[in-house]
CSV table of C-alpha atoms and ligand atoms in Angstrom, one decimal:
chain,number,residue,atom,x,y,z
A,1,MET,CA,-68.0,-80.9,102.6
A,2,SER,CA,-64.5,-79.5,101.9
A,3,LYS,CA,-64.6,-76.5,99.7
A,4,LYS,CA,-61.0,-76.8,98.6
A,5,VAL,CA,-60.3,-76.1,94.9
A,6,ILE,CA,-56.8,-76.7,93.6
A,7,VAL,CA,-55.7,-73.9,91.3
A,8,THR,CA,-52.5,-74.7,89.3
A,9,GLY,CA,-50.8,-71.6,87.9
A,10,GLY,CA,-52.6,-69.6,90.6
A,11,CYS,CA,-49.9,-66.9,90.6
A,12,GLY,CA,-50.5,-66.2,87.0
A,13,TYR,CA,-52.7,-63.5,85.4
A,14,ILE,CA,-56.0,-65.5,85.1
A,15,GLY,CA,-55.2,-67.9,87.9
A,16,SER,CA,-54.7,-65.0,90.5
A,17,HIS,CA,-57.9,-63.3,89.3
A,18,THR,CA,-59.8,-66.5,89.7
A,19,ILE,CA,-58.4,-67.1,93.2
A,20,LEU,CA,-59.4,-63.5,94.1
A,21,GLU,CA,-62.9,-64.0,92.8
A,22,MET,CA,-63.2,-67.3,94.8
A,23,ILE,CA,-62.2,-65.5,98.0
A,24,GLU,CA,-64.4,-62.4,97.4
A,25,ASN,CA,-67.5,-64.1,96.1
A,26,THR,CA,-67.6,-67.8,97.1
A,27,ASP,CA,-66.9,-70.1,100.0
A,28,PHE,CA,-64.3,-72.1,98.1
A,29,GLU,CA,-60.9,-72.4,99.6
A,30,PRO,CA,-58.3,-71.9,96.8
A,31,ILE,CA,-55.0,-74.0,97.0
A,32,CYS,CA,-52.4,-72.5,94.7
A,33,ILE,CA,-49.7,-74.6,93.0
A,34,ASP,CA,-47.3,-72.5,91.0
A,35,ASN,CA,-43.5,-72.9,90.5
A,36,ASN,CA,-43.3,-69.2,89.4
A,37,ILE,CA,-41.5,-70.1,86.1
A,38,ASN,CA,-43.6,-67.4,84.4
A,39,SER,CA,-45.3,-65.6,87.3
A,40,SER,CA,-44.4,-63.8,90.5
A,41,PRO,CA,-45.2,-65.1,94.0
A,42,LYS,CA,-46.0,-61.5,94.8
A,43,ALA,CA,-49.5,-62.3,93.4
A,44,MET,CA,-50.2,-64.0,96.7
A,45,ASP,CA,-49.1,-60.9,98.6
A,46,ARG,CA,-51.4,-58.7,96.5
A,47,ILE,CA,-54.3,-61.1,97.0
A,48,GLU,CA,-53.7,-60.9,100.8
A,49,LYS,CA,-53.5,-57.1,100.6
A,50,ILE,CA,-56.9,-57.0,98.9
A,51,THR,CA,-58.7,-59.7,100.8
A,52,GLY,CA,-56.8,-60.1,104.1
A,53,LYS,CA,-56.6,-63.9,103.2
A,54,ARG,CA,-53.3,-65.8,102.8
A,55,VAL,CA,-53.7,-68.4,100.2
A,56,LYS,CA,-51.8,-71.7,100.7
A,57,HIS,CA,-49.1,-71.7,97.9
A,58,TYR,CA,-47.1,-74.8,96.9
A,59,ALA,CA,-44.2,-73.6,94.8
A,60,ILE,CA,-43.5,-77.0,93.1
A,61,ASP,CA,-43.0,-78.0,89.5
A,62,LEU,CA,-46.0,-80.0,88.2
A,63,CYS,CA,-43.6,-81.9,85.9
A,64,ASP,CA,-42.1,-83.4,89.1
A,65,ALA,CA,-44.5,-86.3,89.7
A,66,LYS,CA,-43.2,-87.0,93.2
A,67,ALA,CA,-43.6,-83.4,94.4
A,68,THR,CA,-47.0,-83.1,92.6
A,69,GLU,CA,-48.4,-86.3,94.2
A,70,LYS,CA,-47.4,-85.0,97.7
A,71,VAL,CA,-49.5,-81.9,97.2
A,72,PHE,CA,-52.5,-83.9,95.9
A,73,LYS,CA,-52.2,-86.3,98.9
A,74,GLU,CA,-52.2,-83.4,101.3
A,75,ASN,CA,-55.3,-82.0,99.5
A,76,SER,CA,-57.2,-85.1,98.5
A,77,ASP,CA,-60.3,-83.5,100.1
A,78,ALA,CA,-60.4,-80.9,97.3
A,79,VAL,CA,-63.7,-80.9,95.3
A,80,ALA,CA,-62.3,-79.6,92.0
A,81,ILE,CA,-59.2,-78.5,90.2
A,82,ILE,CA,-58.6,-75.7,87.7
A,83,HIS,CA,-55.5,-76.3,85.6
A,84,PHE,CA,-54.1,-73.0,84.4
A,85,ALA,CA,-50.4,-73.8,84.7
A,86,ALA,CA,-48.7,-73.7,81.3
A,87,LEU,CA,-46.2,-71.7,79.2
A,88,LYS,CA,-48.3,-69.5,77.0
A,89,ALA,CA,-46.3,-67.1,74.8
A,90,VAL,CA,-47.2,-67.8,71.2
A,91,GLY,CA,-44.0,-66.3,69.7
A,92,GLU,CA,-41.7,-67.9,72.4
A,93,SER,CA,-43.2,-71.4,71.7
A,94,VAL,CA,-42.0,-71.2,68.1
A,95,GLU,CA,-38.4,-70.5,69.3
A,96,ILE,CA,-38.4,-73.3,72.1
A,97,PRO,CA,-41.0,-75.8,71.1
A,98,LEU,CA,-39.6,-78.8,73.1
A,99,GLU,CA,-39.8,-76.8,76.4
A,100,TYR,CA,-43.4,-76.0,75.5
A,101,TYR,CA,-44.4,-79.6,74.7
A,102,ASN,CA,-42.5,-81.0,77.7
A,103,ASN,CA,-43.7,-78.5,80.2
A,104,ASN,CA,-47.3,-78.2,79.1
A,105,LEU,CA,-48.0,-81.8,78.4
A,106,SER,CA,-46.0,-83.5,81.2
A,107,SER,CA,-47.6,-81.2,83.8
A,108,LEU,CA,-51.1,-81.9,82.4
A,109,SER,CA,-50.4,-85.7,82.5
A,110,ASN,CA,-49.3,-85.6,86.2
A,111,VAL,CA,-52.2,-83.4,87.2
A,112,LEU,CA,-54.8,-85.6,85.5
A,113,ARG,CA,-53.3,-88.8,86.9
A,114,PHE,CA,-53.4,-87.5,90.5
A,115,THR,CA,-56.8,-85.8,90.0
A,116,HIS,CA,-58.2,-89.3,89.4
A,117,GLN,CA,-56.0,-91.2,91.8
A,118,TYR,CA,-57.0,-88.9,94.7
A,119,GLY,CA,-60.7,-88.8,93.7
A,120,ILE,CA,-61.0,-85.1,93.0
A,121,ASP,CA,-62.7,-85.8,89.6
A,122,ASN,CA,-63.9,-82.3,88.6
A,123,PHE,CA,-61.4,-80.8,86.2
A,124,ILE,CA,-61.4,-77.5,84.4
A,125,PHE,CA,-58.8,-77.0,81.7
A,126,SER,CA,-57.4,-73.6,80.6
A,127,SER,CA,-57.6,-73.9,76.8
A,128,SER,CA,-57.4,-71.3,74.0
A,129,CYS,CA,-59.2,-69.9,70.9
A,130,SER,CA,-55.8,-70.2,69.2
A,131,LEU,CA,-56.8,-73.8,68.5
A,132,TYR,CA,-59.1,-72.5,65.7
A,133,GLY,CA,-56.3,-71.0,63.7
A,134,ASN,CA,-57.3,-68.9,60.7
A,135,VAL,CA,-61.0,-69.5,60.4
A,136,SER,CA,-63.1,-68.9,57.3
A,137,GLU,CA,-66.4,-68.5,59.2
A,138,LEU,CA,-67.0,-66.0,62.0
A,139,PRO,CA,-68.1,-65.9,64.8
A,140,VAL,CA,-66.3,-69.1,66.0
A,141,SER,CA,-68.4,-71.7,67.8
A,142,GLU,CA,-67.3,-74.9,69.5
A,143,GLU,CA,-68.4,-76.8,66.4
A,144,THR,CA,-66.1,-74.7,64.1
A,145,PRO,CA,-63.6,-77.2,62.6
A,146,LEU,CA,-60.1,-76.7,64.1
A,147,ASN,CA,-57.4,-75.6,61.6
A,148,THR,CA,-53.7,-76.4,61.9
A,149,PRO,CA,-52.6,-74.6,65.1
A,150,GLU,CA,-50.5,-71.6,64.2
A,151,SER,CA,-47.9,-72.3,67.0
A,152,PRO,CA,-46.5,-75.0,69.3
A,153,TYR,CA,-48.3,-73.2,72.1
A,154,ALA,CA,-51.7,-73.7,70.4
A,155,ASN,CA,-50.7,-77.3,69.6
A,156,THR,CA,-50.1,-78.0,73.2
A,157,LYS,CA,-53.6,-76.9,74.0
A,158,LYS,CA,-55.0,-79.0,71.1
A,159,ILE,CA,-53.1,-82.1,72.2
A,160,GLY,CA,-54.0,-81.3,75.9
A,161,GLU,CA,-57.7,-81.4,75.0
A,162,GLU,CA,-57.2,-84.7,73.2
A,163,ILE,CA,-55.4,-86.2,76.2
A,164,ILE,CA,-58.2,-85.1,78.5
A,165,GLN,CA,-60.9,-86.6,76.1
A,166,ASP,CA,-59.0,-89.9,76.2
A,167,TYR,CA,-58.5,-89.9,79.9
A,168,VAL,CA,-62.1,-89.2,80.9
A,169,LYS,CA,-63.1,-92.4,79.1
A,170,VAL,CA,-61.0,-94.5,81.5
A,171,SER,CA,-61.3,-92.6,84.8
A,172,ASN,CA,-63.9,-90.9,86.9
A,173,VAL,CA,-62.7,-87.5,85.9
A,174,LYS,CA,-65.3,-85.1,84.5
A,175,ALA,CA,-63.8,-82.2,82.5
A,176,ILE,CA,-64.6,-78.9,80.8
A,177,SER,CA,-62.1,-77.1,78.5
A,178,LEU,CA,-62.6,-73.4,78.5
A,179,ARG,CA,-61.2,-71.8,75.3
A,180,TYR,CA,-60.2,-68.2,76.1
A,181,PHE,CA,-60.3,-65.5,73.5
A,182,ASN,CA,-58.2,-62.5,74.5
A,183,PRO,CA,-58.1,-61.9,78.3
A,184,VAL,CA,-57.3,-58.3,79.2
A,185,GLY,CA,-57.9,-55.8,82.0
A,186,ALA,CA,-57.4,-56.1,85.7
A,187,HIS,CA,-59.2,-56.4,89.0
A,188,ALA,CA,-61.3,-53.3,89.9
A,189,SER,CA,-59.0,-52.5,92.8
A,190,GLY,CA,-56.1,-51.9,90.4
A,191,LEU,CA,-53.9,-53.8,92.9
A,192,ILE,CA,-53.5,-56.9,90.7
A,193,GLY,CA,-53.2,-57.5,87.0
A,194,GLU,CA,-51.1,-58.8,84.2
A,195,ASP,CA,-47.5,-58.7,85.3
A,196,PRO,CA,-45.4,-60.1,82.5
A,197,ILE,CA,-42.0,-61.4,83.7
A,198,ASN,CA,-40.2,-60.2,80.6
A,199,LYS,CA,-41.0,-57.6,77.9
A,200,PRO,CA,-44.7,-57.7,77.2
A,201,ASN,CA,-45.8,-59.2,73.9
A,202,ASN,CA,-49.6,-58.9,74.1
A,203,LEU,CA,-51.3,-55.8,72.9
A,204,VAL,CA,-52.8,-54.4,76.1
A,205,PRO,CA,-49.8,-54.7,78.3
A,206,VAL,CA,-47.8,-52.9,75.5
A,207,VAL,CA,-50.4,-50.2,75.3
A,208,THR,CA,-50.3,-49.5,79.0
A,209,ALA,CA,-46.5,-49.7,79.1
A,210,VAL,CA,-46.2,-47.1,76.3
A,211,ALA,CA,-48.8,-44.9,78.0
A,212,SER,CA,-46.9,-45.0,81.2
A,213,GLY,CA,-43.6,-44.3,79.6
A,214,LYS,CA,-42.2,-47.8,80.3
A,215,MET,CA,-41.9,-48.4,76.5
A,216,GLU,CA,-41.3,-45.8,73.8
A,217,LYS,CA,-44.0,-46.6,71.3
A,218,LEU,CA,-46.5,-49.2,70.2
A,219,THR,CA,-46.2,-50.7,66.7
A,220,VAL,CA,-49.5,-51.7,65.2
A,221,PHE,CA,-48.6,-54.9,63.3
A,222,GLY,CA,-50.3,-54.1,60.0
A,223,ASP,CA,-53.2,-52.0,58.9
A,224,ASP,CA,-53.6,-53.5,55.5
A,225,TYR,CA,-55.8,-56.5,56.5
A,226,ASP,CA,-59.3,-57.0,55.0
A,227,THR,CA,-61.1,-55.5,58.0
A,228,ARG,CA,-63.1,-52.3,58.7
A,229,ASP,CA,-60.0,-50.2,59.5
A,230,GLY,CA,-57.3,-52.6,58.2
A,231,SER,CA,-56.1,-53.8,61.6
A,232,CYS,CA,-56.7,-57.3,63.1
A,233,ILE,CA,-59.9,-58.1,65.0
A,234,ARG,CA,-59.9,-60.0,68.3
A,235,ASP,CA,-62.5,-60.8,71.0
A,236,TYR,CA,-61.1,-59.0,74.1
A,237,ILE,CA,-62.7,-60.3,77.3
A,238,HIS,CA,-62.2,-58.9,80.8
A,239,VAL,CA,-60.1,-61.2,83.1
A,240,THR,CA,-62.7,-60.9,85.8
A,241,ASP,CA,-65.4,-62.2,83.4
A,242,ILE,CA,-63.0,-65.1,82.7
A,243,ALA,CA,-62.5,-65.7,86.4
A,244,ARG,CA,-66.2,-65.8,87.1
A,245,ALA,CA,-66.8,-68.3,84.3
A,246,HIS,CA,-64.3,-70.7,85.9
A,247,ILE,CA,-66.2,-70.6,89.1
A,248,SER,CA,-69.4,-71.2,87.3
A,249,ALA,CA,-67.8,-74.1,85.5
A,250,VAL,CA,-66.7,-75.6,88.9
A,251,ASN,CA,-70.2,-75.3,90.2
A,252,PHE,CA,-71.6,-76.7,87.0
A,253,LEU,CA,-69.6,-79.9,87.6
A,254,LEU,CA,-70.2,-80.0,91.4
A,255,GLU,CA,-73.9,-79.8,90.8
A,256,GLY,CA,-73.7,-82.8,88.4
A,257,LYS,CA,-75.2,-80.7,85.5
A,258,GLN,CA,-72.7,-82.0,83.0
A,259,GLU,CA,-74.4,-84.7,80.9
A,260,SER,CA,-71.2,-86.1,79.3
A,261,ASN,CA,-67.8,-86.5,80.9
A,262,TYR,CA,-66.2,-83.9,78.7
A,263,ASP,CA,-67.2,-80.5,77.2
A,264,VAL,CA,-65.7,-77.5,75.5
A,265,LEU,CA,-66.9,-73.9,76.0
A,266,ASN,CA,-65.8,-70.7,74.2
A,267,LEU,CA,-65.0,-68.0,76.6
A,268,GLY,CA,-65.5,-64.7,74.7
A,269,THR,CA,-67.7,-61.7,74.6
A,270,GLY,CA,-68.9,-62.3,71.0
A,271,ASN,CA,-67.7,-58.8,70.0
A,272,GLY,CA,-64.8,-58.3,67.6
A,273,VAL,CA,-62.7,-55.2,68.2
A,274,THR,CA,-59.9,-54.0,65.9
A,275,VAL,CA,-56.4,-53.0,67.2
A,276,ILE,CA,-57.1,-49.4,66.2
A,277,GLU,CA,-60.5,-49.4,67.9
A,278,LEU,CA,-58.9,-50.7,71.1
A,279,ILE,CA,-56.3,-47.9,71.0
A,280,LYS,CA,-59.0,-45.3,70.6
A,281,ALA,CA,-60.9,-46.8,73.5
A,282,PHE,CA,-57.8,-46.6,75.6
A,283,GLU,CA,-57.0,-43.0,74.6
A,284,LYS,CA,-60.6,-42.1,75.6
A,285,VAL,CA,-60.5,-43.6,79.1
A,286,ALA,CA,-56.9,-42.6,79.8
A,287,GLN,CA,-57.5,-39.2,78.3
A,288,LEU,CA,-54.2,-39.2,76.4
A,289,LYS,CA,-52.8,-39.7,72.9
A,290,LEU,CA,-50.9,-42.9,72.6
A,291,ASN,CA,-47.6,-43.0,70.8
A,292,TYR,CA,-48.1,-45.6,68.1
A,293,VAL,CA,-46.9,-46.3,64.5
A,294,ILE,CA,-48.1,-48.6,61.8
A,295,GLY,CA,-45.6,-51.4,61.1
A,296,GLU,CA,-45.3,-54.6,59.2
A,297,ARG,CA,-47.7,-57.6,59.9
A,298,ARG,CA,-46.6,-60.1,62.6
A,299,GLY,CA,-46.1,-63.7,61.5
A,300,GLY,CA,-48.7,-66.1,62.9
A,301,ASP,CA,-51.4,-63.4,63.4
A,302,VAL,CA,-54.9,-64.4,62.3
A,303,VAL,CA,-56.8,-61.6,60.6
A,304,ALA,CA,-59.9,-61.9,62.7
A,305,VAL,CA,-61.3,-64.2,65.4
A,306,TYR,CA,-64.2,-63.6,67.8
A,307,SER,CA,-66.6,-66.0,69.5
A,308,ASP,CA,-70.1,-67.2,69.3
A,309,ASN,CA,-70.6,-67.5,73.1
A,310,THR,CA,-74.1,-68.9,73.0
A,311,LYS,CA,-73.1,-72.3,74.4
A,312,VAL,CA,-71.3,-71.0,77.5
A,313,SER,CA,-74.1,-68.6,78.3
A,314,GLN,CA,-76.6,-71.5,78.2
A,315,TYR,CA,-74.5,-74.0,80.0
A,316,LEU,CA,-73.1,-71.8,82.8
A,317,GLN,CA,-75.8,-69.1,83.0
A,318,TRP,CA,-72.8,-66.8,82.5
A,319,THR,CA,-72.6,-63.6,80.4
A,320,PRO,CA,-69.6,-61.2,80.3
A,321,GLU,CA,-70.3,-58.0,82.1
A,322,TYR,CA,-67.5,-55.7,81.1
A,323,GLY,CA,-67.0,-53.7,77.9
A,324,ILE,CA,-63.8,-52.6,76.1
A,325,GLU,CA,-63.7,-49.2,77.9
A,326,ASN,CA,-63.8,-50.9,81.4
A,327,MET,CA,-61.1,-53.3,80.2
A,328,MET,CA,-58.9,-50.4,79.3
A,329,GLU,CA,-59.7,-48.4,82.5
A,330,THR,CA,-58.8,-51.3,84.8
A,331,ALA,CA,-55.7,-52.2,82.7
A,332,TRP,CA,-54.5,-48.6,83.0
A,333,LYS,CA,-55.2,-48.3,86.7
A,334,TRP,CA,-53.2,-51.5,87.3
A,335,GLN,CA,-50.2,-50.3,85.1
A,336,GLN,CA,-50.1,-47.1,87.1
A,337,ASN,CA,-50.1,-49.0,90.4
A,338,LEU,CA,-47.5,-51.5,89.0
A,339,ASN,CA,-45.2,-48.6,88.2
A,340,LYS,CA,-45.5,-47.3,91.8
A,341,GLU,CA,-44.6,-50.9,93.1
A,342,ALA,CA,-41.4,-50.9,91.0
B,1,WQD,C1,-53.6,-59.1,69.6
B,1,WQD,C2,-53.6,-58.2,68.3
B,1,WQD,C3,-51.5,-58.3,67.1
B,1,WQD,C4,-48.9,-56.4,70.1
B,1,WQD,C5,-53.4,-64.0,72.5
B,1,WQD,C6,-52.5,-64.8,73.4
B,1,WQD,C7,-52.8,-66.3,73.2
B,1,WQD,C8,-54.3,-66.5,73.2
B,1,WQD,C9,-55.0,-65.6,72.3
B,1,WQD,C10,-55.1,-67.4,75.3
B,1,WQD,C11,-52.9,-58.9,67.1
B,1,WQD,C12,-51.7,-56.9,67.7
B,1,WQD,C13,-50.0,-56.9,69.5
B,1,WQD,C14,-48.3,-55.2,69.5
B,1,WQD,C15,-50.0,-55.2,67.8
B,1,WQD,N1,-54.8,-66.3,74.5
B,1,WQD,N2,-50.5,-56.3,68.3
B,1,WQD,N3,-48.9,-54.7,68.4
B,1,WQD,O1,-51.9,-62.8,69.3
B,1,WQD,O2,-54.4,-62.6,69.7
B,1,WQD,O3,-53.0,-64.0,71.2
B,1,WQD,O4,-54.7,-64.3,72.6
B,1,WQD,O5,-54.7,-68.5,75.1
B,1,WQD,O6,-52.2,-66.9,74.3
B,1,WQD,O7,-51.2,-64.6,73.0
B,1,WQD,O8,-52.9,-61.5,71.3
B,1,WQD,O9,-52.3,-59.4,72.3
B,1,WQD,O10,-50.5,-60.6,71.1
B,1,WQD,O11,-52.3,-59.6,69.8
B,1,WQD,O12,-50.4,-54.7,66.8
B,1,WQD,O13,-47.3,-54.7,70.0
B,1,WQD,O14,-52.8,-57.0,68.6
B,1,WQD,O15,-51.0,-58.2,65.8
B,1,WQD,O16,-53.6,-58.4,66.0
B,1,WQD,P1,-53.0,-62.7,70.2
B,1,WQD,P2,-51.9,-60.3,71.2
């Protein structure tokens, strides 16, 4: 049986770590589709440097149905597909909503259509905890009612899940949506990690950029929230734990263990960590004092969100292995290597 798994967005942060995990710990053959609109093709070079393997990379736009179908036709023996490819900056999506709706939803529609047309049928969707919005009950489980998405980005994920739910009813596709909480950290080698094309927005890349002198200071967006130290709480999860969950989800579908045609799983550690606590953990592992100031709240931020990950642990026999200090250690190791690459 072919062991090909198509990975869209395979040059991206989570996509590249999932490809790496596939090569290092499974006999799957990853096939990367990524037009590098928001990622670097250098990710394939880094993977080759770590593993000695050159991953097949189709640099095509998934919104181009003709180009996409050609790739699916060439790889119709694939046994599954993991669909990471999407624009994902919360703030940017507020500024250019139509680009987000068009890119994220047209690409999903094409990928779903050809997944069914070429009989691949096992489909993993990269979704997000941002669907839950500002929740009143914590931790968040898959049964927690979805609030109004806080951004067009989050809405494209909500609509994406709805498109998939409708499509599995009229096709042979079996699908799982994985709702990530806050992916951070980097591969243990420190040779691959989050490589934002533009100025980093997310907390951890800003922390490591400030620590390495690439940015002058970190602004903590508010310390007057109703939390234990006044800063926001998030469920940070190591990107390698996320990658391993994707492989477990592919195996779950391949082994026919999914009872329905569609399921949703929260991908989090179940631990809530405040911004200040994360900064302290980083200072401890990097053995330095981080230059940060307390600033105004950021629009769109939820006060606290962290997961109840019971369902994913039971379904996939998967539990996260890494704690916040290892996340900080690997993020820091990667930033130092990235600076040397520049
Ligand atoms: C985390 C906390 C900020 C930067 C992310 C992704 C989103 C989704 C969920 C997958 C917040 C604070 C940040 C800074 C700060 N992931 N912060 N100063 O907003 O939780 O969303 O995870 O789908 O795609 O964007 O992550 O890292 O931006 O913020 O104080 O310079 O850090 O206020 O409390 P967020 P983030």
